[in-house]
XYZ file of C-alpha atoms in Angstrom:
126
model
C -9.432 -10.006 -17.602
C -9.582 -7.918 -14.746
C -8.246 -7.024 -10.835
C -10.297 -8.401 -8.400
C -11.026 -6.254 -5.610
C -12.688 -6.700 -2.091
C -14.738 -4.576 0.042
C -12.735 -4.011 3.647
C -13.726 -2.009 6.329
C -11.486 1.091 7.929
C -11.131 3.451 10.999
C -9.175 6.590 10.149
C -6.454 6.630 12.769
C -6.564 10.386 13.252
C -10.185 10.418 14.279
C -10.893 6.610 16.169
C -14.345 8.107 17.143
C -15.367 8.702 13.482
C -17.324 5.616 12.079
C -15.256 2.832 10.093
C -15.853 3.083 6.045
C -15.862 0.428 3.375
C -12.993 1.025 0.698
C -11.826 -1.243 -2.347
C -8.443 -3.434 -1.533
C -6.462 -5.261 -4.713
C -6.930 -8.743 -3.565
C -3.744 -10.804 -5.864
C -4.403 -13.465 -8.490
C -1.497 -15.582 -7.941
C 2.432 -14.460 -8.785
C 4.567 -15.097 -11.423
C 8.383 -16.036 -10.491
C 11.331 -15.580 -13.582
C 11.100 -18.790 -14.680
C 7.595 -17.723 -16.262
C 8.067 -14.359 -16.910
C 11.596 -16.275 -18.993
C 8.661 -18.337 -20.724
C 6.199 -15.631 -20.981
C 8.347 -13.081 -22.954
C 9.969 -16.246 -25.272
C 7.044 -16.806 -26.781
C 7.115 -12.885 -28.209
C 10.253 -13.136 -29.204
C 12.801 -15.610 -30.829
C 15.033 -15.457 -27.436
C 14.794 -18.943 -25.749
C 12.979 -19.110 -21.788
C 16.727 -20.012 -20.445
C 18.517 -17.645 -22.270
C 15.883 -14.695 -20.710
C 15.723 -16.104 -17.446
C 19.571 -15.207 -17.235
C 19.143 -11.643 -18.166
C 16.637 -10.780 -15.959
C 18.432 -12.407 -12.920
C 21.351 -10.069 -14.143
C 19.015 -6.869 -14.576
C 18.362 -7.208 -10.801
C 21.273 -7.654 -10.158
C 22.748 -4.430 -12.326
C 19.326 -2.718 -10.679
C 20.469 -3.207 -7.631
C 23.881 -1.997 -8.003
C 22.841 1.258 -9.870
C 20.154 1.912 -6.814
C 23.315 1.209 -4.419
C 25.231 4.403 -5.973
C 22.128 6.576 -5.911
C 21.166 6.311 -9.657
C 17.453 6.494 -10.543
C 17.062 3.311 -13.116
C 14.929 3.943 -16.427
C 13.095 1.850 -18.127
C 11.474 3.755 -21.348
C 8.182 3.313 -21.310
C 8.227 0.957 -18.605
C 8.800 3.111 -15.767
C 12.030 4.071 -13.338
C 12.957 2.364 -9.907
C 14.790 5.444 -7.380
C 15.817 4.633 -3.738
C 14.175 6.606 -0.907
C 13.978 6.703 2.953
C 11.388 7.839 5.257
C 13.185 9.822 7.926
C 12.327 11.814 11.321
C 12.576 15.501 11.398
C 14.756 17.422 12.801
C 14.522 20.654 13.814
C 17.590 22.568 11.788
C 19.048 21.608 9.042
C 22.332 21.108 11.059
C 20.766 18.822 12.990
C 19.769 16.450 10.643
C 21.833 12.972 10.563
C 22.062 9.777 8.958
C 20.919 8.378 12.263
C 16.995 9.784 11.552
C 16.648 7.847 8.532
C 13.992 5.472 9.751
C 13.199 3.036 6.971
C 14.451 2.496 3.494
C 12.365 2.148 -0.045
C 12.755 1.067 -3.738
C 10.032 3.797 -5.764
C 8.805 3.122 -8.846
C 7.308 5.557 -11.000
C 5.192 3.853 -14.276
C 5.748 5.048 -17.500
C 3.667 5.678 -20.342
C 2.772 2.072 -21.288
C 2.058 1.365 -17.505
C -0.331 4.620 -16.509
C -2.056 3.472 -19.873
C -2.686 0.173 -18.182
C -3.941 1.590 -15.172
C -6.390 3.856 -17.396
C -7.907 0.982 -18.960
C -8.106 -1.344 -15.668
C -11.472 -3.464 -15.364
C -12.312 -4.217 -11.520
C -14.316 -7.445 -10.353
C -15.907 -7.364 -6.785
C -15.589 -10.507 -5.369
């Protein structure tokens, strides 16, 4: 198996005059919905596809309720989901209000198992 990855060209938006560059994009496979991830992890394990389907529809919704009160979610080995915002400055810290915050973000940080994935990756050019 492997990602498959196409070539697409880029300006950098800092320098428009600079010549446009070729760089490697993830191009996606397909999805998987919880239905097949239910299947998926059933066949690992003696839990049955319905009976997983229902706790991962109630792990997002327990993530999302821990992200809500500002708790950074662990997963072991899998990783950790944290909220975050992007913001604009301001220039004291007095000065700085709610009312900056420009956009809002779910982060996730891999864990072991994941970055271990990513070591061992195999790309495809299409």
């Amino acid at each position: 198996m492997s990602v498959k990855i196409v070539p697409v060209e880029k300006g950098n938006p800092a320098r428009p005059d600079n010549p446009k560059t070729w760089h490697g994009m993830v191009t996606s496979d397909g999805d998987v919905n919880l239905k097949t991830l239910g299947k998926y992890i059933s066949l690992r394990c003696t839990v049955n596809p319905a009976d997983t389907v229902a706790v991962l529809e109630v792990l997002t919704q327990v993530l999302t309720e821990e992200l809500s009160d500002g708790k950074i979610v662990r997963f072991g080995d899998f990783g950790s989901f944290q909220a975050g915002v992007g913001s604009r400055g301001a220039e004291t810290k007095e000065k700085f209000t709610t009312s900056l915050i420009r956009s809002r973000k779910v982060i996730f940080r891999p864990g072991a198992d994941l970055k271990e994935m990513l070591t061992n990756l195999k790309f495809e050019k299409l």
